[in-house]
Coordinates of C-alpha atoms and ligand atoms in Angstrom, one line a residue:
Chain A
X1 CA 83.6 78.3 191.4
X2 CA 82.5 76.8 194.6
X3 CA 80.0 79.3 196.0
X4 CA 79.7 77.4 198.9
X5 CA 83.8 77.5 199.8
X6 CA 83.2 81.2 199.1
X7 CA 80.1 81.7 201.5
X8 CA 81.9 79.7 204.7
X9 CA 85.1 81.7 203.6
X10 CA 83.0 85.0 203.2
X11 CA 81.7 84.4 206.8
X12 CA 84.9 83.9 208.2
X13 CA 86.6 86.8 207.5
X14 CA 83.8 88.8 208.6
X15 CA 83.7 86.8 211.8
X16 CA 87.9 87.5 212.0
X17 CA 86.9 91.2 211.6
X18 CA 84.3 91.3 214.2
X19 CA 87.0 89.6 216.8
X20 CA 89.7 92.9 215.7
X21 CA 87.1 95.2 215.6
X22 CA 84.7 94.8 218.2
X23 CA 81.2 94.6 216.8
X24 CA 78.4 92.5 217.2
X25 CA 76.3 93.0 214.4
X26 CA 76.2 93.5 211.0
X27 CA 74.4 95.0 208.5
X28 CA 75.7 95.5 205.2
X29 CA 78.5 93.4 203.4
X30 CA 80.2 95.4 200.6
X31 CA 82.1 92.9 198.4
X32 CA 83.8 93.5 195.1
X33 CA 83.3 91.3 192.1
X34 CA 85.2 90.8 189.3
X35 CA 83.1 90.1 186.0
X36 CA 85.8 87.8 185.3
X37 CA 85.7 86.0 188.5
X38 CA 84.4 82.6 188.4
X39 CA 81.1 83.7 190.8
X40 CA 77.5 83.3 190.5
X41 CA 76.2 85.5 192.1
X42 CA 73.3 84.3 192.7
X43 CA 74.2 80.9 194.2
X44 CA 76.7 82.8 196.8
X45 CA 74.2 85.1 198.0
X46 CA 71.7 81.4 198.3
X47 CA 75.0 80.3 200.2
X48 CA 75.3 83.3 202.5
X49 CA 71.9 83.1 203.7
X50 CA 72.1 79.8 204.5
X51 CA 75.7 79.8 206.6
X52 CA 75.0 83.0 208.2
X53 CA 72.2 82.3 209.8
X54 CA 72.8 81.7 213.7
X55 CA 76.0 84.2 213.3
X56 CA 76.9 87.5 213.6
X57 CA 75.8 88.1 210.1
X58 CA 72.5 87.0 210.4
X59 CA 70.6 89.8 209.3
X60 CA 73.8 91.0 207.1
X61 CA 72.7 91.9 203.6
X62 CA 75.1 91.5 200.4
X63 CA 75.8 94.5 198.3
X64 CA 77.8 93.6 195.3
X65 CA 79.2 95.9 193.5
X66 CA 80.4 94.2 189.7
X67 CA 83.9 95.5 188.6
X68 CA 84.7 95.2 184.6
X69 CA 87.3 93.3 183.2
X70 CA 90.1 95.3 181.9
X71 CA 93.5 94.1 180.3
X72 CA 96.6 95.2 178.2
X73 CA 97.1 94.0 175.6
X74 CA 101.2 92.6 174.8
X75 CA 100.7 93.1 171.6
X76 CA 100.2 97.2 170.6
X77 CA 100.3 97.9 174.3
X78 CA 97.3 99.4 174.4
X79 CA 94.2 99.1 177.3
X80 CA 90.9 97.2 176.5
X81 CA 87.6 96.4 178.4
X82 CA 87.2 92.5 178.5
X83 CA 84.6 90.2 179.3
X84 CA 85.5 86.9 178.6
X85 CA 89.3 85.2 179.1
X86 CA 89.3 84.4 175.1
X87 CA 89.0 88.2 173.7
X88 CA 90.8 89.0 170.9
X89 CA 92.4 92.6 171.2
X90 CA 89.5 95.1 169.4
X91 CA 92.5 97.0 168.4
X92 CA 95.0 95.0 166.6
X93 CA 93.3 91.7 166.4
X94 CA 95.7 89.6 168.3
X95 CA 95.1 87.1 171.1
X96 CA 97.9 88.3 173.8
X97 CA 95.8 90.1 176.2
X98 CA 96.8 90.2 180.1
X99 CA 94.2 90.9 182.5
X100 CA 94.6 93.9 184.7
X101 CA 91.3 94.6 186.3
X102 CA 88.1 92.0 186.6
X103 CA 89.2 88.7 188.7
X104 CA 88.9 90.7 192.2
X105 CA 86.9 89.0 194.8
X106 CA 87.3 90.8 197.3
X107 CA 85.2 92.3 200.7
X108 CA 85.5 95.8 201.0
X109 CA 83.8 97.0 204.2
X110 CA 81.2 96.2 206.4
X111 CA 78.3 98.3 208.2
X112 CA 78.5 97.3 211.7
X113 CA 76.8 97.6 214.9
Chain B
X1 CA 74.5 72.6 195.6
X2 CA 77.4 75.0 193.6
X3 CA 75.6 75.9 190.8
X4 CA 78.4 75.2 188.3
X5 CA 79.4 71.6 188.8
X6 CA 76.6 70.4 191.5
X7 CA 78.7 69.8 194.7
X8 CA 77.3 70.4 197.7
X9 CA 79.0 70.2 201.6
X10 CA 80.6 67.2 202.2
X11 CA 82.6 65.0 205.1
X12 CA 85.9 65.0 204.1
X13 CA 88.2 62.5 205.1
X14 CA 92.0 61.5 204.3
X15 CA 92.6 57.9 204.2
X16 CA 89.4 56.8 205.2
X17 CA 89.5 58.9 208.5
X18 CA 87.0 62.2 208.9
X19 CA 88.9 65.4 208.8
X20 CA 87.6 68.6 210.4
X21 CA 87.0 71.0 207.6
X22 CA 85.7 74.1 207.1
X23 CA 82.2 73.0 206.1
X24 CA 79.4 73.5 208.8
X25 CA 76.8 75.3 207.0
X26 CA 74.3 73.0 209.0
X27 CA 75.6 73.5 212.6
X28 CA 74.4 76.7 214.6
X29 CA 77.3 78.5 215.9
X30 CA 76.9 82.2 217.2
X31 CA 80.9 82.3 217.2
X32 CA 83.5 80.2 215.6
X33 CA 87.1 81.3 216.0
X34 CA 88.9 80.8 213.0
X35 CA 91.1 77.6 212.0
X36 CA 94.5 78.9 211.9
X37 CA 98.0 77.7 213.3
X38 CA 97.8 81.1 215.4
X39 CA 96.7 78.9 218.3
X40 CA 96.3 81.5 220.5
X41 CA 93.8 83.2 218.7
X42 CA 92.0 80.0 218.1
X43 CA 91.4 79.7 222.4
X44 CA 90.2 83.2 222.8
X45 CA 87.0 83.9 223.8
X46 CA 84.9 86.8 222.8
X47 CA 81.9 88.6 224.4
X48 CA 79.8 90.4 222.7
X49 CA 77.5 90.9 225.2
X50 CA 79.8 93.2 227.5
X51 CA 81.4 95.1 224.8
X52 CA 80.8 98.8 223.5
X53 CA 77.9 97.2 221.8
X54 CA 76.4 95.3 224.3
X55 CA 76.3 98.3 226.6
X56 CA 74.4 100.7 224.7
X57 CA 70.8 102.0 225.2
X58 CA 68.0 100.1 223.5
X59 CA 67.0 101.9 220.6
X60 CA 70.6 103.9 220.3
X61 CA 71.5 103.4 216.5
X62 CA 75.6 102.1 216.6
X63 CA 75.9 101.6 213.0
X64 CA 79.6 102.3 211.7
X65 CA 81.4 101.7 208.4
X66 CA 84.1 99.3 209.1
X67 CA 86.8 99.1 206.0
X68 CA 88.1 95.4 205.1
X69 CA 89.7 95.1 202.0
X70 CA 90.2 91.4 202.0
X71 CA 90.0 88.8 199.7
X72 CA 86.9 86.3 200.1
X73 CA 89.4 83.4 199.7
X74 CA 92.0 84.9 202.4
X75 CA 91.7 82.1 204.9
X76 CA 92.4 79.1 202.0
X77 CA 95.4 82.2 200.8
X78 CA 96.8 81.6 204.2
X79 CA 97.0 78.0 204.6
X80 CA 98.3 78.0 201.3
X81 CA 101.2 80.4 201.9
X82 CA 101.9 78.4 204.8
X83 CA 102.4 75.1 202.8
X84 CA 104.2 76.9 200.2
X85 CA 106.8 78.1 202.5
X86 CA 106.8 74.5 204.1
X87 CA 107.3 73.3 200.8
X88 CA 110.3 76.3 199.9
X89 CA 111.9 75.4 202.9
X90 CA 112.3 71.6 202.4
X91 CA 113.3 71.9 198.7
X92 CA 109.9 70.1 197.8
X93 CA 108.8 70.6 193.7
X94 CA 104.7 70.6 194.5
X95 CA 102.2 69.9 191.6
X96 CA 98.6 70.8 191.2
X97 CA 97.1 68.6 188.6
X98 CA 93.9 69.8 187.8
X99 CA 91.4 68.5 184.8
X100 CA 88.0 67.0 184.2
X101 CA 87.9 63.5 185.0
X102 CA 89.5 60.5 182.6
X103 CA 92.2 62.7 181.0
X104 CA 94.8 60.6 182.0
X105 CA 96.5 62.0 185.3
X106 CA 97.1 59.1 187.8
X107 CA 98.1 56.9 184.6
X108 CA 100.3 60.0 183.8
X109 CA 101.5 59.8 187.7
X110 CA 102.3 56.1 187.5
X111 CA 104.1 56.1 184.1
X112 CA 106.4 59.3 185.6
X113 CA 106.9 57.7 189.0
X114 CA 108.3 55.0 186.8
X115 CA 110.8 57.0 185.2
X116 CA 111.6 59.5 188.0
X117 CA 111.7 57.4 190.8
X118 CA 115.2 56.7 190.9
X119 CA 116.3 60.5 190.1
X120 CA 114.1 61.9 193.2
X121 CA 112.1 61.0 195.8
X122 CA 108.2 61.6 195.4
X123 CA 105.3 61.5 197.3
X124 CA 101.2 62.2 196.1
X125 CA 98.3 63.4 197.2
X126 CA 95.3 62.1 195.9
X127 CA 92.0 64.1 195.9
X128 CA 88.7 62.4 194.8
X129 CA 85.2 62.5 196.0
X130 CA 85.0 59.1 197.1
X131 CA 87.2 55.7 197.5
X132 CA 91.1 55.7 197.5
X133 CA 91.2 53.6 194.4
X134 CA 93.9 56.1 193.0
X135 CA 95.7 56.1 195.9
X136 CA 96.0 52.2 195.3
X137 CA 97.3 53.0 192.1
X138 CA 100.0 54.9 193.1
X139 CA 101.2 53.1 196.1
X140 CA 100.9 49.7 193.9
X141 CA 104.5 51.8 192.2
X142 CA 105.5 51.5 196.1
X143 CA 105.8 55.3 196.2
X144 CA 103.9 57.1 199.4
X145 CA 100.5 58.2 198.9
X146 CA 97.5 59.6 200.6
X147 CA 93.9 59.6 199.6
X148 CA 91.5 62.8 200.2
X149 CA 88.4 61.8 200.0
X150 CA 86.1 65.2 199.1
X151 CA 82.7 63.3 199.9
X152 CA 80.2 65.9 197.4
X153 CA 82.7 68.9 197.8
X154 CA 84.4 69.0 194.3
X155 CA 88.0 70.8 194.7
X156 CA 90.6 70.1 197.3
X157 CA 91.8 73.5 199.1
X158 CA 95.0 74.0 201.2
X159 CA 93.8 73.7 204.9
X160 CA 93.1 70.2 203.6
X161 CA 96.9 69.9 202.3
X162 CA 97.8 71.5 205.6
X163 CA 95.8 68.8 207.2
X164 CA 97.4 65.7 204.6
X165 CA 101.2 66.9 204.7
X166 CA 101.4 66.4 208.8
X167 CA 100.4 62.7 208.1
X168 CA 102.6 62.3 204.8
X169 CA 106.0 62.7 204.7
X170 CA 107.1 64.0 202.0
X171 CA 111.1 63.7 201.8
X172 CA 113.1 66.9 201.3
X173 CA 114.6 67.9 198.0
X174 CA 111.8 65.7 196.4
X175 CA 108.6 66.1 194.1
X176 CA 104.9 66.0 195.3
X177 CA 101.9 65.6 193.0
X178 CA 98.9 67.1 193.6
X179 CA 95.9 65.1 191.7
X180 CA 92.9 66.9 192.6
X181 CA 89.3 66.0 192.0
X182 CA 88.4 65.7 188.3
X183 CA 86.4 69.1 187.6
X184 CA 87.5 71.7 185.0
X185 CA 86.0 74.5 187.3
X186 CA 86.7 75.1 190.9
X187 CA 90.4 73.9 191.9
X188 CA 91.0 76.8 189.8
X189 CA 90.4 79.3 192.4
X190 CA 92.2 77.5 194.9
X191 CA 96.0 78.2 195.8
X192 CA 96.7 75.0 197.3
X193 CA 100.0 76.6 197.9
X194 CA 101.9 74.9 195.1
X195 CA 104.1 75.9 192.7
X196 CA 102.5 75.4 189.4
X197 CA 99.5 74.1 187.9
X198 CA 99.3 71.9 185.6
X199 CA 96.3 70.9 183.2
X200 CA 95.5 67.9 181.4
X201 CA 93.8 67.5 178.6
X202 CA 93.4 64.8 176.4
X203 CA 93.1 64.5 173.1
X204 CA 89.8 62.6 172.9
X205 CA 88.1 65.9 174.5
X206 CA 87.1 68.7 172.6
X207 CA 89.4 71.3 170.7
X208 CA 87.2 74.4 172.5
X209 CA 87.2 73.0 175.9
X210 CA 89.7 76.4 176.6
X211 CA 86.7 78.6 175.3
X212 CA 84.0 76.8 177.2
X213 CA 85.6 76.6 180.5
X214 CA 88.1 79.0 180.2
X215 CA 89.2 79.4 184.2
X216 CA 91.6 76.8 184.4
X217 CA 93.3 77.5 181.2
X218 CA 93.9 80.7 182.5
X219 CA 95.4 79.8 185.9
X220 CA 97.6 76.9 185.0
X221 CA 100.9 77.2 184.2
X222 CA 101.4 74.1 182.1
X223 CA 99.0 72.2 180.0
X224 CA 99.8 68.7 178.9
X225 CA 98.0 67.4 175.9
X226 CA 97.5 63.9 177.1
X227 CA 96.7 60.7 174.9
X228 CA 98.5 61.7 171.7
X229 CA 98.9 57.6 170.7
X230 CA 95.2 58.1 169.7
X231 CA 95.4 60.9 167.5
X232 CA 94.8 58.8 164.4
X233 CA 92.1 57.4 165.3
X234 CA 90.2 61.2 166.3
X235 CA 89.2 63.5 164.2
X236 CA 91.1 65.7 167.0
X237 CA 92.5 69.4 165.4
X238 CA 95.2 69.6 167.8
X239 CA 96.4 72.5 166.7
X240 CA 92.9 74.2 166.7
X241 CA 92.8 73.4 170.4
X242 CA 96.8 74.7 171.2
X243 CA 95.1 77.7 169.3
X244 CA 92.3 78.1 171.6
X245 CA 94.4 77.2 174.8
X246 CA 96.3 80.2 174.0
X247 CA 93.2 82.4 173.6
X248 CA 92.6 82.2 176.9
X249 CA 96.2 82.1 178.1
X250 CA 99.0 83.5 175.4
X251 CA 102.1 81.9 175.4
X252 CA 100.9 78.7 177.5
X253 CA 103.3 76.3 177.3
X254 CA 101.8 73.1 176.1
X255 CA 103.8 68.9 175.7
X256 CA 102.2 66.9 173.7
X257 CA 102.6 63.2 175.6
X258 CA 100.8 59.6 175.8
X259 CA 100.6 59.0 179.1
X260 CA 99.8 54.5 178.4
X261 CA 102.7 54.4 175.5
X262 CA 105.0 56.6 176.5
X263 CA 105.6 59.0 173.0
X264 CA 106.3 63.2 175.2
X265 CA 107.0 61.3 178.4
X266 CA 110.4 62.7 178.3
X267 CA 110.0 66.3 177.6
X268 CA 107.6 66.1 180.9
X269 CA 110.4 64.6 183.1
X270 CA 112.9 67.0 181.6
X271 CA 110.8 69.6 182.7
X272 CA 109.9 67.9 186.4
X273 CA 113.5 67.2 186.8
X274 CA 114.8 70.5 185.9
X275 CA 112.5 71.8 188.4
X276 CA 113.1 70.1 190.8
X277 CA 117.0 70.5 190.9
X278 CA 116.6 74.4 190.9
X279 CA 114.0 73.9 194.3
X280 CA 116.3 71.8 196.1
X281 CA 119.5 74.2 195.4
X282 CA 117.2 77.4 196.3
X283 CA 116.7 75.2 199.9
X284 CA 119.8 74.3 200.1
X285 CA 121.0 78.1 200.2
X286 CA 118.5 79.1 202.0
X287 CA 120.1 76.9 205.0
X288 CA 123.7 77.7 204.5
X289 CA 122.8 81.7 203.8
X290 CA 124.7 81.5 200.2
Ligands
LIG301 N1 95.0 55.7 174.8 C1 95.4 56.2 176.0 N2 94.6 56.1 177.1 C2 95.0 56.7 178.2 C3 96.2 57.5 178.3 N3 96.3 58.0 179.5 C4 95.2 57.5 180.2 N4 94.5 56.7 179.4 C5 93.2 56.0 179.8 O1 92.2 57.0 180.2 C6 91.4 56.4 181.2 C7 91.4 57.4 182.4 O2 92.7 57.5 183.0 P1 93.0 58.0 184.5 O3 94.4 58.0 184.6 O4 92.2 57.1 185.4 O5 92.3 59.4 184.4 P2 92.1 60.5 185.6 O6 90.7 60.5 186.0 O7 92.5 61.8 185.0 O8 93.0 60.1 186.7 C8 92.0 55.1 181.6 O9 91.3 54.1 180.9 C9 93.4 55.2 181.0 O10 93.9 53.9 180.7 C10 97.0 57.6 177.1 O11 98.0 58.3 177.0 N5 96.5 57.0 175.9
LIG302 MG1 92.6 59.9 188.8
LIG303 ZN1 81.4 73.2 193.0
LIG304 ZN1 96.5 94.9 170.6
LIG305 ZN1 84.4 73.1 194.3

């Protein structure tokens, strides 16, 4: 994924938020990560730094919080942890898993000032 | 530089003219109201000097917990919603063709404008990080098209299809292909706003490609095994890498085509053509409320 799109994207909603909600600063971004999501997280928080300097966010810092990957699986209907898109079902073997939990990308709140 | 295929910002520009995008990690801007069609919002002007915040005494702690609950990608979601009802409205079938580079898509698009062209009327978008030579391609068929040119960014998103469909026309009740750049990673997170997408793979690739770069095979909607005239030549297992497609995606439906001689071509354009009649009807009631 294009950690860059996702920085400039990442800044913009914040920015939209700050317009709604009337603050000026901020501290703390929360976001939500999906271990299945196509995000290093590493190179995003390289790419926040560098596109929220001179904004509101300047001093924002990035708390990521990692959600597992969970799916069902079509098959014996029953509920898996995942962490790659090729598992195999660990209870009946078969390939017909659909993803239920772990492709979030998502910002959850923000500490403001 | 994106870590996983090395793009970095880039000028983006449609048919050899800059386009305003997104991309401004270089500029300083304290403030930038946000691209949208709510022009209105776009004009308004905020200070934060004389709000609540700007008002309070030095040292006074403000801090507050403000809930979101947003996705990261929500202002490429909204452009892309927008174009999607665009396209809904007119009765347009809209393709994303996504895939690494050289599997065969804009020979794919010429040999199906070829055979569609006097069934419906199509239109394409091509998206590539430099020159329009794909472009030239297409418009040699004399069908409309119009060159994105990414510069070092390596997916096209849907502001810029926002941006290309107010200088294309694209006639209603007809089919638009997408071809966007040649990389196996990133277009897959971006709704562009159309209806499917559709992945090409060739047959000269590898069978695990699915397993190693597993995102796209899991978004798209279609996968079309490209370059099936050279099978005998390939030690190719193409039913090893069907198997693996459907790892990653069960039930993925797959057409097995040459794109140069022609062998799958139909099953392709049953498909477009299929689609394409039920969009136009679903317009078509749309306008007269039946
Ligand atoms: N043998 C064979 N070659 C093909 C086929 N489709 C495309 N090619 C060749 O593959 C190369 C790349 O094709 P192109 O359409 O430019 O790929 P793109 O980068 O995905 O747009 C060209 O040399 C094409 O002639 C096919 O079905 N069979
Ligand atoms: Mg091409
Ligand atoms: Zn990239
Ligand atoms: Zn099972
Ligand atoms: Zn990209």
């Amino acid at each position: 994924m294009h950690e860059l799109s996702l920085a400039e994207s990442l800044l913009q909603v914040i920015e939209d938020a700050a317009r709604e909600q009337q603050f000026s600063r901020v501290k703390t971004v929360w976001l939500e990560i999906g271990q299945l999501a196509c995000v290093e997280q590493e190179s995003l928080r390289f790419f926040f730094d560098a596109v929220k300097a001179d904004s509101i966010a300047r001093q924002a810092r990035l708390e990521i919080v990692a959600i597992a990957g969970q799916a069902r699986c079509e098959n014996c209907n029953r509920n898996c942890g995942i962490e790659t898109y090729h598992a195999a079902c660990p209870y009946c073997g078969q390939y017909a898993l659909s993803v239920t939990q772990g492709e979030e990308m998502r910002i959850k709140e923000l500490e403001v000032e | 530089m994106c870590t996983t295929c090395g793009c970095g910002v880039g000028q983006t520009h449609i048919n050899g003219k800059p386009v305003q995008t997104r991309h401004r990690a270089a500029q300083s801007v304290r403030f930038r109201a946000p691209e949208s069609h709510d022009t209105h919002r776009a004009t308004e002007t905020m200070h934060f000097g004389n709000g609540i915040a700007g008002t309070h005494a030095p040292g006074m702690s403000q801090a507050r917990m403000v809930k979101i609950e947003r996705d990261i990608l929500a202002a490429n979601n909204r452009w892309a919603e927008q174009n999607r009802r665009y396209f809904s409205a007119h009765g347009i079938f809209a393709l994303n063709l996504v895939s690494s580079p050289g599997s065969g898509k804009t020979t794919l698009l010429v040999n199906t404008i070829e055979r569609m062209r006097d069934q419906f009327p199509i239109a394409v978008i091509e998206g590539d990080q430099q020159t329009d030579r794909d472009a030239a391609r297409i418009r040699a068929t004399g069908v409309a098209a119009l060159q994105i040119n990414t510069g070092k960014g390596c997916h096209l998103d849907a502001l810029m299809i926002g941006r290309a469909l107010q200088q294309l026309a694209v006639p209603d009740n007809g089919l638009l292909f997408i071809e966007n750049v040649g990389n196996l990673v990133c277009p897959s997170g971006f709704d562009l706003g159309e209806e499917h997408k559709v992945e090409i793979q060739s047959e000269t690739e590898v069978e695990d490609k699915p397993l190693k770069n597993p995102d796209m095979f899991h978004s798209a909607d279609l996968m079309l095994l490209n370059k099936c005239d050279v099978l005998p030549h390939l030690n190719f297992d193409t039913d090893l890498a069907i198997g693996y497609a459907h790892r990653v995606h069960p039930g993925l439906p797959v057409i097995r085509l040459s794109a140069t001689q022609g062998d799958g071509m139909q099953a392709w354009c049953d498909w477009l053509a299929a689609n394409c009649r039920r969009v136009a009807a679903n317009a078509n009631s749309m306008e007269t409320g039946f």
